[in-house]
XYZ file of C-alpha atoms in Angstrom:
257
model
C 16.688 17.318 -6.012
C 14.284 16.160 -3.830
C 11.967 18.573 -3.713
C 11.409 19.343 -7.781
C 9.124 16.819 -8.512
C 5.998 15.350 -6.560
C 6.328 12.247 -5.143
C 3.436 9.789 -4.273
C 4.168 9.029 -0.769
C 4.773 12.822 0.062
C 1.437 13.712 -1.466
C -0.048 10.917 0.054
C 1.097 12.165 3.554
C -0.036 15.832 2.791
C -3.795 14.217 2.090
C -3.523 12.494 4.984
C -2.840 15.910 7.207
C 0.747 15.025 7.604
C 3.599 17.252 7.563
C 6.356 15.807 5.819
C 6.169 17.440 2.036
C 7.868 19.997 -0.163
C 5.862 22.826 -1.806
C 5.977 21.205 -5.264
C 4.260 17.880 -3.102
C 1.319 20.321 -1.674
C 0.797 21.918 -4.998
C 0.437 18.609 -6.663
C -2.110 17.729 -3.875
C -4.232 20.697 -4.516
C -4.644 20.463 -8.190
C -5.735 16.667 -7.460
C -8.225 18.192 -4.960
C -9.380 20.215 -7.548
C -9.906 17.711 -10.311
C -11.856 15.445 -7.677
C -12.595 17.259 -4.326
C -12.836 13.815 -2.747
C -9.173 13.377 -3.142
C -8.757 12.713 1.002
C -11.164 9.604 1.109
C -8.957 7.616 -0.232
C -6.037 7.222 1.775
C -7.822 7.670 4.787
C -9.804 4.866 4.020
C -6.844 2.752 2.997
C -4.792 3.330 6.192
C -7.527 2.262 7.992
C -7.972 -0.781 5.591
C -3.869 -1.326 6.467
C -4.418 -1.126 10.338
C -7.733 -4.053 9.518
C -5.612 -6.395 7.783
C -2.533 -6.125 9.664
C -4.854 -6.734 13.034
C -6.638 -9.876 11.142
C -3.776 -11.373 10.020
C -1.489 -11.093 13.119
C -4.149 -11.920 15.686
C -6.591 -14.068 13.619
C -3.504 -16.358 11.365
C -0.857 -16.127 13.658
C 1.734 -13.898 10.848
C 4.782 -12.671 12.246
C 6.215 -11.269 9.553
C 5.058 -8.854 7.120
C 7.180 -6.893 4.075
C 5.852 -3.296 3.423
C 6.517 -2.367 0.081
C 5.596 1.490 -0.861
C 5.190 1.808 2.741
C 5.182 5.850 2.484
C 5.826 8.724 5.259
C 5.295 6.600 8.623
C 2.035 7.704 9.918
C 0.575 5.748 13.146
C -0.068 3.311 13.950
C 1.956 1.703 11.486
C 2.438 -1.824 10.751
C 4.929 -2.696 13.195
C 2.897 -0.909 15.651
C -0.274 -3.253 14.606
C 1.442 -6.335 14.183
C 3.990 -6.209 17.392
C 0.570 -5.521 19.261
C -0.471 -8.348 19.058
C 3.278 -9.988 18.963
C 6.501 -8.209 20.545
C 8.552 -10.829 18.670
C 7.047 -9.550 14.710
C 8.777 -8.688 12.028
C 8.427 -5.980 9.604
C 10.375 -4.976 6.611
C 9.627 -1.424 5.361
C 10.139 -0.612 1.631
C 10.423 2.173 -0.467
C 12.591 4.441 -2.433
C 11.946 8.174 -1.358
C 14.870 9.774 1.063
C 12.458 11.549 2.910
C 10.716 8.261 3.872
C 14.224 6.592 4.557
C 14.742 9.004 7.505
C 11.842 8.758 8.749
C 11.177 5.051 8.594
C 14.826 4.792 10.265
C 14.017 6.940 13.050
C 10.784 5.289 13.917
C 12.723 1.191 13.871
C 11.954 -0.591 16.801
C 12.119 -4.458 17.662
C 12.655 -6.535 14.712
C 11.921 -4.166 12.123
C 14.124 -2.339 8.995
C 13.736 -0.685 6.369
C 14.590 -1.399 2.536
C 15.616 1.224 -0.129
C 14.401 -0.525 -3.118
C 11.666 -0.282 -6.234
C 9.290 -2.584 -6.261
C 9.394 -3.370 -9.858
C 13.261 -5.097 -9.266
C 11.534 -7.729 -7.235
C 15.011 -9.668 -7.530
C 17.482 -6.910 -5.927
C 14.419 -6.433 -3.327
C 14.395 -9.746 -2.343
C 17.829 -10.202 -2.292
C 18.409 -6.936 0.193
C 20.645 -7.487 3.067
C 18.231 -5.702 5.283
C 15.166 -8.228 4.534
C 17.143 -11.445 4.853
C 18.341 -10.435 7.914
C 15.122 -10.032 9.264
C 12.590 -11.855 7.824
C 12.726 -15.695 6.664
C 11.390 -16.307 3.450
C 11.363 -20.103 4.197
C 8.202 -19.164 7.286
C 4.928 -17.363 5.926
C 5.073 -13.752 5.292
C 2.353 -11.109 4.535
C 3.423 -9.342 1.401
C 1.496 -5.838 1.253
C 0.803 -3.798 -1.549
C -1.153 -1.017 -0.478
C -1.799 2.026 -2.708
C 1.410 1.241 -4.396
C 0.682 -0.404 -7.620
C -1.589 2.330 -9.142
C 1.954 3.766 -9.815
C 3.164 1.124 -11.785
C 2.469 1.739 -15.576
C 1.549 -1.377 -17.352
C 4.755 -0.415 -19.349
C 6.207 -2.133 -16.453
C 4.253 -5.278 -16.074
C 2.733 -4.683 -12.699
C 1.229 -8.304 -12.616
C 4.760 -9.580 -13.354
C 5.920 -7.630 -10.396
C 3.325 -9.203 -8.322
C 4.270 -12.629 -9.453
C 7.586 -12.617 -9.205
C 7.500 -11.494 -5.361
C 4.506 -14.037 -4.415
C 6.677 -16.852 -5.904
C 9.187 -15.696 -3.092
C 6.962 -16.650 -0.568
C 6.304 -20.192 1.021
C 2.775 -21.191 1.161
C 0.714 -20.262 3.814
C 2.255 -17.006 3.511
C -0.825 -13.821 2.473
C -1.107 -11.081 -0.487
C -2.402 -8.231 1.047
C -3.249 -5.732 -1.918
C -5.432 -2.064 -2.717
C -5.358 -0.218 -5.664
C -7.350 2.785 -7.665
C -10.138 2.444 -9.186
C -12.264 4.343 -11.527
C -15.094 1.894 -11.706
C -17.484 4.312 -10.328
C -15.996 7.763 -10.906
C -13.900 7.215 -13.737
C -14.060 10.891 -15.392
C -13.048 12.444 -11.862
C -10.287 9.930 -11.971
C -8.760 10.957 -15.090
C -9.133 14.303 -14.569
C -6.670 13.623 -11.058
C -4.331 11.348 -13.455
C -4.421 14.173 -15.917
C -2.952 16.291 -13.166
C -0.225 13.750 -11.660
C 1.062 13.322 -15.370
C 1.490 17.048 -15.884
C 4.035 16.646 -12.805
C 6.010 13.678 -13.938
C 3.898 11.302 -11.678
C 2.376 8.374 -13.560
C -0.864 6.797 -11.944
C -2.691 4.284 -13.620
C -6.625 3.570 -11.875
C -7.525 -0.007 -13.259
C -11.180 -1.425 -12.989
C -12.106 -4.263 -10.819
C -11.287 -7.323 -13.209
C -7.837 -5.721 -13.583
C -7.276 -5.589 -9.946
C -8.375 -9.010 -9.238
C -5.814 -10.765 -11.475
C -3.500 -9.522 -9.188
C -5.043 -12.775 -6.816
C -5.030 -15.389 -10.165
C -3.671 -18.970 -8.618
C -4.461 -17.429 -4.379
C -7.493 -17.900 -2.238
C -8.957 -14.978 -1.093
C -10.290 -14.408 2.343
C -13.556 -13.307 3.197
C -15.277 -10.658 2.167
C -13.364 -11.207 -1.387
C -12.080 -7.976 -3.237
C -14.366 -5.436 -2.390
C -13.991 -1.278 -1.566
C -11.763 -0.916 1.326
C -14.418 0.463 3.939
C -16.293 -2.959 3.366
C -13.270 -5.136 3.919
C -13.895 -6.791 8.034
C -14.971 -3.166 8.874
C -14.761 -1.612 12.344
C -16.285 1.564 14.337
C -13.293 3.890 12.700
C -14.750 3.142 9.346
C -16.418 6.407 7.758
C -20.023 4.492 6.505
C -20.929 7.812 5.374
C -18.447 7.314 2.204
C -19.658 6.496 -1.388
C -18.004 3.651 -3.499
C -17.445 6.713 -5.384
C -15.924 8.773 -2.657
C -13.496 5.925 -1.644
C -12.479 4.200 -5.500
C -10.157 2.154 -4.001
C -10.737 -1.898 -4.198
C -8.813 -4.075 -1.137
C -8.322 -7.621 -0.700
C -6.606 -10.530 1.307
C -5.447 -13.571 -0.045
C -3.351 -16.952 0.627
C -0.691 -18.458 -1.070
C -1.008 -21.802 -1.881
Protein backbone atom coordinates (compact mmCIF):
# COMPACT_ATOMS: atom_id res chain seq x y z
CA UNK A 1 0.00 0.00 0.00
CA UNK A 2 0.83 3.30 -0.57
CA UNK A 3 0.95 4.71 2.46
CA UNK A 4 3.27 1.93 4.55
CA UNK A 5 6.44 3.04 3.62
CA UNK A 6 8.01 6.65 3.16
CA UNK A 7 8.60 7.73 -0.03
CA UNK A 8 11.18 10.44 -1.11
CA UNK A 9 9.08 12.68 -3.10
CA UNK A 10 6.24 12.65 -0.39
CA UNK A 11 8.75 13.59 2.28
CA UNK A 12 10.25 15.90 0.11
CA UNK A 13 6.84 17.73 -0.36
CA UNK A 14 6.08 17.62 3.48
CA UNK A 15 9.68 19.63 3.96
CA UNK A 16 8.72 21.78 1.53
CA UNK A 17 5.22 22.78 3.48
CA UNK A 18 3.21 20.82 1.04
CA UNK A 19 0.30 18.78 1.70
CA UNK A 20 0.35 15.77 -0.22
CA UNK A 21 1.81 12.91 2.35
CA UNK A 22 0.70 9.95 4.43
CA UNK A 23 1.43 9.80 8.19
CA UNK A 24 4.22 7.22 7.77
CA UNK A 25 5.77 10.21 5.06
CA UNK A 26 5.50 13.03 8.01
CA UNK A 27 6.93 10.73 10.57
CA UNK A 28 9.84 9.94 8.40
CA UNK A 29 10.27 13.76 7.95
CA UNK A 30 10.42 14.44 11.59
CA UNK A 31 12.94 11.93 12.64
CA UNK A 32 15.17 13.47 9.68
CA UNK A 33 14.48 16.87 11.34
CA UNK A 34 15.65 15.51 14.32
CA UNK A 35 18.89 13.93 13.23
CA UNK A 36 19.75 17.36 11.38
CA UNK A 37 17.32 20.25 12.27
CA UNK A 38 18.35 21.85 8.98
CA UNK A 39 16.52 19.21 7.12
CA UNK A 40 14.19 22.13 5.17
CA UNK A 41 17.25 24.00 3.54
CA UNK A 42 17.69 21.69 1.28
CA UNK A 43 14.91 21.35 -0.92
CA UNK A 44 14.03 24.76 -0.64
CA UNK A 45 17.18 25.67 -1.93
CA UNK A 46 17.03 23.12 -4.72
CA UNK A 47 13.59 24.18 -6.07
CA UNK A 48 14.80 27.39 -6.30
CA UNK A 49 18.06 26.08 -7.99
CA UNK A 50 15.28 24.13 -10.51
CA UNK A 51 13.26 27.40 -11.23
CA UNK A 52 17.33 29.14 -12.03
CA UNK A 53 18.24 26.62 -14.44
CA UNK A 54 15.09 26.03 -16.11
CA UNK A 55 14.89 30.14 -16.60
CA UNK A 56 18.74 30.08 -17.93
CA UNK A 57 18.39 27.49 -20.13
CA UNK A 58 15.01 28.34 -21.80
CA UNK A 59 15.61 32.07 -22.09
CA UNK A 60 19.46 32.24 -22.24
CA UNK A 61 20.03 28.69 -24.88
CA UNK A 62 16.93 28.70 -26.52
CA UNK A 63 15.79 24.73 -24.93
CA UNK A 64 12.43 23.73 -25.63
CA UNK A 65 12.37 20.66 -24.28
CA UNK A 66 13.25 19.38 -21.01
CA UNK A 67 12.68 15.56 -19.38
CA UNK A 68 12.01 15.66 -15.55
CA UNK A 69 13.06 12.63 -14.07
CA UNK A 70 12.17 12.23 -10.11
CA UNK A 71 10.16 15.21 -10.72
CA UNK A 72 8.21 14.72 -7.20
CA UNK A 73 4.69 16.21 -5.85
CA UNK A 74 4.17 19.25 -8.41
CA UNK A 75 4.88 22.27 -6.42
CA UNK A 76 4.93 25.80 -8.39
CA UNK A 77 6.13 27.01 -10.42
CA UNK A 78 7.14 23.94 -11.95
CA UNK A 79 9.11 23.33 -14.94
CA UNK A 80 6.59 23.63 -17.49
CA UNK A 81 5.49 26.68 -15.80
CA UNK A 82 9.30 28.11 -16.10
CA UNK A 83 10.08 26.90 -19.35
CA UNK A 84 6.56 27.68 -21.29
CA UNK A 85 7.25 31.26 -19.76
CA UNK A 86 9.49 31.98 -21.65
CA UNK A 87 8.06 29.60 -24.66
CA UNK A 88 4.20 28.59 -25.02
CA UNK A 89 5.38 26.03 -27.59
CA UNK A 90 7.96 23.91 -24.69
CA UNK A 91 7.99 20.69 -23.93
CA UNK A 92 8.21 18.88 -20.76
CA UNK A 93 8.21 15.27 -19.89
CA UNK A 94 7.55 14.55 -16.17
CA UNK A 95 8.98 11.33 -14.62
CA UNK A 96 8.58 9.36 -11.76
CA UNK A 97 7.18 6.30 -10.20
CA UNK A 98 5.02 7.26 -7.06
CA UNK A 99 0.95 7.09 -7.69
CA UNK A 100 0.45 9.92 -5.66
CA UNK A 101 2.69 12.02 -7.98
CA UNK A 102 0.97 10.39 -11.13
CA UNK A 103 -2.32 12.12 -10.17
CA UNK A 104 -1.11 14.95 -9.47
CA UNK A 105 1.33 15.54 -12.29
CA UNK A 106 -1.79 14.46 -14.60
CA UNK A 107 -4.02 16.94 -13.23
CA UNK A 108 -1.65 19.81 -13.47
CA UNK A 109 -0.70 18.82 -17.79
CA UNK A 110 -0.99 21.67 -19.83
CA UNK A 111 0.42 22.49 -23.44
CA UNK A 112 2.88 20.06 -24.58
CA UNK A 113 3.62 18.40 -21.49
CA UNK A 114 3.11 14.47 -19.98
CA UNK A 115 4.02 12.61 -17.64
CA UNK A 116 6.09 9.20 -17.50
CA UNK A 117 5.63 6.32 -14.94
CA UNK A 118 9.04 4.97 -15.02
CA UNK A 119 12.44 4.36 -12.70
CA UNK A 120 15.14 6.04 -13.61
CA UNK A 121 17.57 3.30 -13.27
CA UNK A 122 15.72 1.37 -16.61
CA UNK A 123 16.98 4.22 -18.68
CA UNK A 124 16.00 1.89 -21.77
CA UNK A 125 12.08 1.30 -20.97
CA UNK A 126 12.23 5.22 -19.99
CA UNK A 127 13.40 6.22 -23.08
CA UNK A 128 11.47 4.07 -24.99
CA UNK A 129 7.96 5.35 -23.19
CA UNK A 130 5.18 6.12 -25.48
CA UNK A 131 4.46 9.23 -23.55
CA UNK A 132 8.13 10.83 -24.14
CA UNK A 133 8.38 10.03 -27.83
CA UNK A 134 5.33 11.50 -28.39
CA UNK A 135 6.34 14.58 -27.04
CA UNK A 136 9.71 15.26 -27.06
CA UNK A 137 12.30 14.57 -30.04
CA UNK A 138 15.32 13.04 -29.04
CA UNK A 139 16.89 13.90 -32.48
CA UNK A 140 16.57 18.22 -31.20
CA UNK A 141 18.46 19.18 -27.84
CA UNK A 142 16.86 18.34 -24.64
CA UNK A 143 17.62 19.34 -20.98
CA UNK A 144 17.86 16.14 -19.03
CA UNK A 145 17.32 17.02 -15.17
CA UNK A 146 18.32 15.20 -12.31
CA UNK A 147 17.47 17.08 -9.40
CA UNK A 148 17.58 15.58 -5.88
CA UNK A 149 16.97 12.28 -7.46
CA UNK A 150 20.16 10.43 -7.60
CA UNK A 151 21.04 10.54 -3.83
CA UNK A 152 18.47 7.64 -3.97
CA UNK A 153 20.24 5.55 -6.16
CA UNK A 154 22.56 3.08 -4.23
CA UNK A 155 25.79 2.55 -5.96
CA UNK A 156 24.45 -1.11 -5.96
CA UNK A 157 22.76 0.27 -8.90
CA UNK A 158 25.40 2.05 -10.83
CA UNK A 159 24.07 5.55 -10.65
CA UNK A 160 26.85 6.85 -13.09
CA UNK A 161 25.74 4.10 -15.51
CA UNK A 162 22.28 5.45 -15.22
CA UNK A 163 23.51 8.82 -16.03
CA UNK A 164 25.36 7.59 -19.03
CA UNK A 165 23.14 5.64 -20.54
CA UNK A 166 20.37 8.53 -20.67
CA UNK A 167 23.02 11.37 -21.80
CA UNK A 168 24.00 9.03 -24.71
CA UNK A 169 20.19 9.46 -25.64
CA UNK A 170 20.60 12.88 -26.22
CA UNK A 171 21.94 14.77 -29.41
CA UNK A 172 24.58 17.23 -28.76
CA UNK A 173 23.84 20.51 -27.84
CA UNK A 174 21.35 19.05 -25.66
CA UNK A 175 22.22 20.03 -21.30
CA UNK A 176 22.69 17.77 -17.98
CA UNK A 177 21.12 19.56 -15.44
CA UNK A 178 22.07 17.68 -12.07
CA UNK A 179 21.99 18.22 -7.77
CA UNK A 180 22.69 15.81 -5.37
CA UNK A 181 23.54 15.36 -1.36
CA UNK A 182 26.34 16.04 0.02
CA UNK A 183 28.04 15.50 3.25
CA UNK A 184 31.18 17.38 2.46
CA UNK A 185 30.61 19.79 5.15
CA UNK A 186 28.22 18.14 7.61
CA UNK A 187 28.85 14.68 7.05
CA UNK A 188 28.00 13.26 10.73
CA UNK A 189 24.50 15.17 10.58
CA UNK A 190 24.15 13.48 7.26
CA UNK A 191 24.48 10.05 8.38
CA UNK A 192 22.66 10.45 11.24
CA UNK A 193 19.44 11.57 8.55
CA UNK A 194 20.56 8.40 6.30
CA UNK A 195 20.58 6.38 9.46
CA UNK A 196 16.95 7.37 9.81
CA UNK A 197 15.70 6.93 6.02
CA UNK A 198 17.28 3.31 6.18
CA UNK A 199 15.37 2.37 9.31
CA UNK A 200 12.20 3.09 6.95
CA UNK A 201 13.17 1.17 3.90
CA UNK A 202 14.41 4.42 2.14
CA UNK A 203 17.99 4.19 0.86
CA UNK A 204 19.89 7.63 0.47
CA UNK A 205 23.32 7.72 -0.38
CA UNK A 206 25.13 11.64 0.22
CA UNK A 207 28.36 11.43 -2.02
CA UNK A 208 31.22 14.11 -1.70
CA UNK A 209 32.01 16.56 -4.35
CA UNK A 210 34.49 14.44 -6.61
CA UNK A 211 31.72 11.80 -6.65
CA UNK A 212 29.18 14.19 -7.84
CA UNK A 213 31.24 15.69 -10.48
CA UNK A 214 31.86 12.46 -12.44
CA UNK A 215 28.44 12.60 -13.06
CA UNK A 216 29.71 15.64 -15.85
CA UNK A 217 33.02 13.28 -17.10
CA UNK A 218 33.14 13.83 -21.19
CA UNK A 219 30.36 17.45 -20.77
CA UNK A 220 31.25 21.07 -20.47
CA UNK A 221 29.97 22.67 -17.68
CA UNK A 222 28.51 26.10 -17.62
CA UNK A 223 29.47 28.78 -15.50
CA UNK A 224 29.76 28.93 -12.20
CA UNK A 225 30.93 25.03 -12.46
CA UNK A 226 29.52 22.56 -9.73
CA UNK A 227 29.13 24.50 -6.82
CA UNK A 228 26.25 24.58 -3.69
CA UNK A 229 22.98 25.31 -5.20
CA UNK A 230 22.40 28.91 -3.63
CA UNK A 231 25.69 29.94 -5.55
CA UNK A 232 24.61 28.56 -8.89
CA UNK A 233 23.47 32.20 -11.23
CA UNK A 234 21.76 33.27 -7.92
CA UNK A 235 18.80 35.66 -7.71
CA UNK A 236 16.94 37.93 -4.92
CA UNK A 237 14.81 34.58 -3.77
CA UNK A 238 18.06 33.03 -2.79
CA UNK A 239 18.33 32.67 1.18
CA UNK A 240 22.30 34.19 1.49
CA UNK A 241 21.80 33.68 5.04
CA UNK A 242 22.35 29.71 4.46
CA UNK A 243 25.63 27.83 5.35
CA UNK A 244 27.31 25.36 2.82
CA UNK A 245 26.46 23.35 5.73
CA UNK A 246 22.85 24.28 6.02
CA UNK A 247 22.23 23.68 2.24
CA UNK A 248 24.74 20.22 1.46
CA UNK A 249 23.48 20.01 -1.74
CA UNK A 250 26.07 20.52 -4.87
CA UNK A 251 24.22 21.76 -8.46
CA UNK A 252 25.51 22.03 -11.82
CA UNK A 253 24.79 22.65 -15.63
CA UNK A 254 26.44 21.09 -18.33
CA UNK A 255 26.50 20.49 -22.31
CA UNK A 256 26.62 17.59 -24.26
CA UNK A 257 29.03 17.42 -26.73
Amino acid sequence: MAGDQPHPARVYDYLLGGREHYAVDRAAAEAGLAANPSSRVPPRENRGFLRRVVHHLAAEHGVRQFLDIGTGIPTSPNVHEVAQAADPGARVVYVDNDPIVLAHARSLLQGRTAYVDADLRDAERLLAAPGLRATIDLRRPVALMLVAVLHFVEDDDKPHDVVRRLVDALPPGSFLALSHLTGDFDPAAWERVAAVYARDGVAMRVRSRAEIAAFFDGLDLLEPGLTVVTRWRPDAEVDRRATDAEVSVYGGVARVR
